[in-house]
Short mmCIF file of N, CA and C in Angstrom, two decimals:
data_model
loop_
_atom_site.label_atom_id
_atom_site.label_comp_id
_atom_site.label_asym_id
_atom_site.label_seq_id
_atom_site.Cartn_x
_atom_site.Cartn_y
_atom_site.Cartn_z
N UNK A 1 0.93 -1.11 0.10
CA UNK A 1 -0.03 -0.08 -0.15
C UNK A 1 0.77 1.30 0.26
N UNK A 2 0.70 2.19 -0.97
CA UNK A 2 1.40 3.44 -0.90
C UNK A 2 0.49 4.36 -0.41
N UNK A 3 1.03 5.27 0.50
CA UNK A 3 0.16 6.29 1.06
C UNK A 3 0.87 7.75 0.72
N UNK A 4 -0.24 8.55 0.27
CA UNK A 4 0.29 9.95 0.00
C UNK A 4 -0.33 10.87 0.58
N UNK A 5 0.05 11.98 1.00
CA UNK A 5 -0.61 13.16 1.48
C UNK A 5 -0.94 14.09 0.40
N UNK A 6 -2.47 14.46 0.25
CA UNK A 6 -2.56 15.63 -0.91
C UNK A 6 -2.90 16.79 -0.18
N UNK A 7 -2.13 17.88 -0.33
CA UNK A 7 -2.40 19.06 0.53
C UNK A 7 -3.48 19.78 -0.33
N UNK A 8 -4.39 20.45 0.21
CA UNK A 8 -5.39 21.40 -0.33
C UNK A 8 -4.90 22.60 -0.37
N UNK A 9 -5.22 23.35 -1.42
CA UNK A 9 -5.05 24.61 -1.57
C UNK A 9 -6.30 25.49 -0.97
N UNK A 10 -5.73 26.51 -0.06
CA UNK A 10 -6.82 27.13 0.69
C UNK A 10 -6.56 28.62 0.59
N UNK A 11 -7.86 29.40 0.63
CA UNK A 11 -7.77 30.93 0.49
C UNK A 11 -8.66 31.29 1.59
N UNK A 12 -8.25 32.06 2.43
CA UNK A 12 -9.06 32.75 3.43
C UNK A 12 -9.20 34.36 3.31
N UNK A 13 -10.61 34.49 3.36
CA UNK A 13 -10.98 35.83 3.44
C UNK A 13 -11.40 36.22 4.63
N UNK A 14 -10.98 37.46 5.30
CA UNK A 14 -11.16 37.79 6.55
C UNK A 14 -12.90 37.91 6.87
N UNK A 15 -13.31 37.30 7.76
CA UNK A 15 -14.85 37.51 8.06
C UNK A 15 -15.64 36.62 7.15
N UNK A 16 -15.14 35.77 6.27
CA UNK A 16 -15.92 35.05 5.36
C UNK A 16 -15.50 33.51 5.25
N UNK A 17 -14.50 33.18 6.29
CA UNK A 17 -14.08 31.80 6.31
C UNK A 17 -12.89 31.28 5.30
N UNK A 18 -12.69 30.18 4.95
CA UNK A 18 -11.66 29.62 4.26
C UNK A 18 -12.24 28.63 3.20
N UNK A 19 -11.86 28.84 1.94
CA UNK A 19 -12.38 28.04 0.80
C UNK A 19 -11.02 27.27 0.46
N UNK A 20 -11.31 25.74 0.64
CA UNK A 20 -10.15 24.79 0.24
C UNK A 20 -10.67 23.92 -0.92
N UNK A 21 -9.59 23.66 -1.71
CA UNK A 21 -10.07 23.05 -3.07
C UNK A 21 -8.83 22.16 -3.29
N UNK A 22 -8.93 20.78 -4.11
CA UNK A 22 -8.13 20.16 -4.84
C UNK A 22 -8.68 19.98 -6.21
N UNK A 23 -7.79 19.74 -7.18
CA UNK A 23 -8.55 19.62 -8.38
C UNK A 23 -8.06 18.09 -8.91
N UNK A 24 -8.93 17.43 -9.43
CA UNK A 24 -8.72 15.89 -9.59
C UNK A 24 -7.73 15.93 -10.54
N UNK A 25 -7.63 16.66 -11.57
CA UNK A 25 -6.80 16.29 -12.82
C UNK A 25 -5.34 16.80 -12.40
N UNK A 26 -5.29 17.67 -11.40
CA UNK A 26 -3.81 18.27 -11.12
C UNK A 26 -3.42 17.59 -9.83
N UNK A 27 -4.01 17.28 -8.98
CA UNK A 27 -3.78 16.88 -7.40
C UNK A 27 -4.00 15.49 -6.94
N UNK A 28 -4.54 15.00 -7.90
CA UNK A 28 -4.81 13.53 -7.61
C UNK A 28 -4.26 12.58 -8.49
N UNK A 29 -3.45 11.48 -8.15
CA UNK A 29 -2.48 10.75 -9.05
C UNK A 29 -3.42 9.94 -9.72
N UNK A 30 -4.71 9.76 -9.96
CA UNK A 30 -5.23 8.82 -10.57
C UNK A 30 -6.85 9.44 -11.09
N UNK A 31 -7.31 8.96 -11.93
CA UNK A 31 -8.74 9.34 -12.35
C UNK A 31 -9.79 8.98 -11.41
N UNK A 32 -10.73 9.95 -11.06
CA UNK A 32 -11.55 9.77 -10.22
C UNK A 32 -12.90 9.30 -11.02
N UNK A 33 -13.47 7.99 -10.56
CA UNK A 33 -14.65 7.57 -11.54
C UNK A 33 -15.67 7.93 -10.62
N UNK A 34 -15.96 7.82 -9.43
CA UNK A 34 -17.18 8.14 -8.53
C UNK A 34 -16.74 8.37 -7.16
N UNK A 35 -17.57 9.28 -6.35
CA UNK A 35 -17.31 9.55 -5.11
C UNK A 35 -18.48 9.21 -4.24
N UNK A 36 -18.22 8.48 -3.12
CA UNK A 36 -19.05 8.09 -2.19
C UNK A 36 -18.79 8.82 -0.95
N UNK A 37 -20.09 9.33 -0.35
CA UNK A 37 -20.06 10.13 0.99
C UNK A 37 -20.79 9.35 2.02
N UNK A 38 -20.31 8.53 2.88
CA UNK A 38 -20.84 7.73 3.74
C UNK A 38 -20.95 8.64 5.02
N UNK A 39 -22.18 8.83 5.68
CA UNK A 39 -22.52 9.39 6.91
C UNK A 39 -23.62 8.95 7.73
N UNK A 40 -23.66 9.29 8.82
CA UNK A 40 -24.72 8.85 9.91
C UNK A 40 -24.63 7.37 10.03
N UNK A 41 -23.66 6.89 10.14
CA UNK A 41 -23.58 5.40 10.26
C UNK A 41 -23.47 4.97 11.82
N UNK A 42 -24.40 4.64 12.45
CA UNK A 42 -24.47 4.31 13.88
C UNK A 42 -23.15 3.58 14.43
N UNK A 43 -22.87 4.17 15.68
CA UNK A 43 -21.68 3.38 16.27
C UNK A 43 -21.66 1.86 16.35
N UNK A 44 -20.52 1.37 16.09
CA UNK A 44 -20.68 -0.27 16.15
C UNK A 44 -20.98 -0.71 14.81
N UNK A 45 -21.54 -0.13 14.05
CA UNK A 45 -21.83 -0.75 12.76
C UNK A 45 -20.55 -0.92 11.73
N UNK A 46 -20.52 -1.99 11.32
CA UNK A 46 -19.32 -2.37 10.40
C UNK A 46 -19.71 -2.51 8.91
N UNK A 47 -19.24 -1.43 7.97
CA UNK A 47 -19.42 -1.53 6.66
C UNK A 47 -18.46 -2.19 5.68
N UNK A 48 -18.97 -2.35 4.65
CA UNK A 48 -17.97 -3.00 3.52
C UNK A 48 -18.37 -4.45 3.52
N UNK A 49 -17.32 -5.30 4.00
CA UNK A 49 -17.25 -6.68 3.95
C UNK A 49 -16.97 -7.37 2.77
N UNK A 50 -16.46 -6.68 1.76
CA UNK A 50 -15.95 -7.15 0.51
C UNK A 50 -14.53 -6.45 0.19
N UNK A 51 -14.04 -7.20 -0.86
CA UNK A 51 -12.63 -6.70 -1.32
C UNK A 51 -12.77 -6.30 -2.95
N UNK A 52 -11.75 -5.71 -3.30
CA UNK A 52 -11.52 -5.38 -4.79
C UNK A 52 -10.01 -5.86 -5.19
N UNK A 53 -10.21 -6.42 -6.34
CA UNK A 53 -8.62 -6.92 -6.94
C UNK A 53 -7.78 -5.70 -7.09
N UNK A 54 -8.39 -4.74 -7.76
CA UNK A 54 -7.55 -3.73 -7.89
C UNK A 54 -8.29 -2.40 -7.63
N UNK A 55 -7.74 -1.67 -6.84
CA UNK A 55 -8.35 -0.34 -6.19
C UNK A 55 -7.46 0.63 -5.87
N UNK A 56 -7.91 1.97 -6.27
CA UNK A 56 -7.07 3.12 -5.60
C UNK A 56 -8.16 3.92 -5.05
N UNK A 57 -7.58 4.50 -3.90
CA UNK A 57 -8.94 5.28 -3.09
C UNK A 57 -8.19 6.69 -2.61
N UNK A 58 -9.02 7.45 -2.48
CA UNK A 58 -8.65 8.88 -1.88
C UNK A 58 -9.62 8.77 -0.61
N UNK A 59 -8.87 9.11 0.49
CA UNK A 59 -9.58 9.23 1.73
C UNK A 59 -9.60 10.43 2.23
N UNK A 60 -10.67 11.16 2.31
CA UNK A 60 -10.87 12.45 2.99
C UNK A 60 -11.26 12.25 4.35
N UNK A 61 -10.41 12.95 5.06
CA UNK A 61 -10.75 13.02 6.58
C UNK A 61 -11.08 14.23 7.20
N UNK A 62 -12.25 14.56 7.97
CA UNK A 62 -12.28 15.77 8.61
C UNK A 62 -12.10 15.46 10.14
N UNK A 63 -10.97 15.99 10.52
CA UNK A 63 -10.71 15.82 11.85
C UNK A 63 -11.10 17.06 12.78
N UNK A 64 -11.54 16.72 13.97
CA UNK A 64 -11.89 17.83 14.83
C UNK A 64 -10.90 17.88 16.01
N UNK A 65 -10.55 19.16 16.25
CA UNK A 65 -9.39 19.17 17.39
C UNK A 65 -10.18 19.87 18.53
N UNK A 66 -9.76 19.17 19.81
CA UNK A 66 -10.42 19.80 20.95
C UNK A 66 -9.27 20.31 21.75
N UNK A 67 -9.23 21.76 21.73
CA UNK A 67 -8.16 22.31 22.46
C UNK A 67 -8.17 22.23 23.90
N UNK A 68 -9.29 21.63 24.56
CA UNK A 68 -9.44 21.58 26.06
C UNK A 68 -9.14 20.08 26.52
N UNK A 69 -9.00 19.17 25.49
CA UNK A 69 -8.68 17.89 25.95
C UNK A 69 -7.22 17.91 26.61
N UNK A 70 -7.20 17.27 27.57
CA UNK A 70 -5.79 17.15 28.52
C UNK A 70 -5.23 15.84 28.50
N UNK A 71 -5.66 14.68 28.06
CA UNK A 71 -5.34 13.47 28.07
C UNK A 71 -5.06 12.68 26.67
#
């Protein structure tokens, strides 16, 4: 398995937030054929249960940082 980090370009406008973007043709090292967005999965539920002989994936992670967590 080869893991690469794709850095998203971001533009911040004061008082308007940040726009982040990646372009499939320039930033992703393979052709994107489809996009799945899996959400609202109950805790403890296991998804998938199958395999692919040949597959390249882009994993998009949304991380939440808790600045008040001490452990």
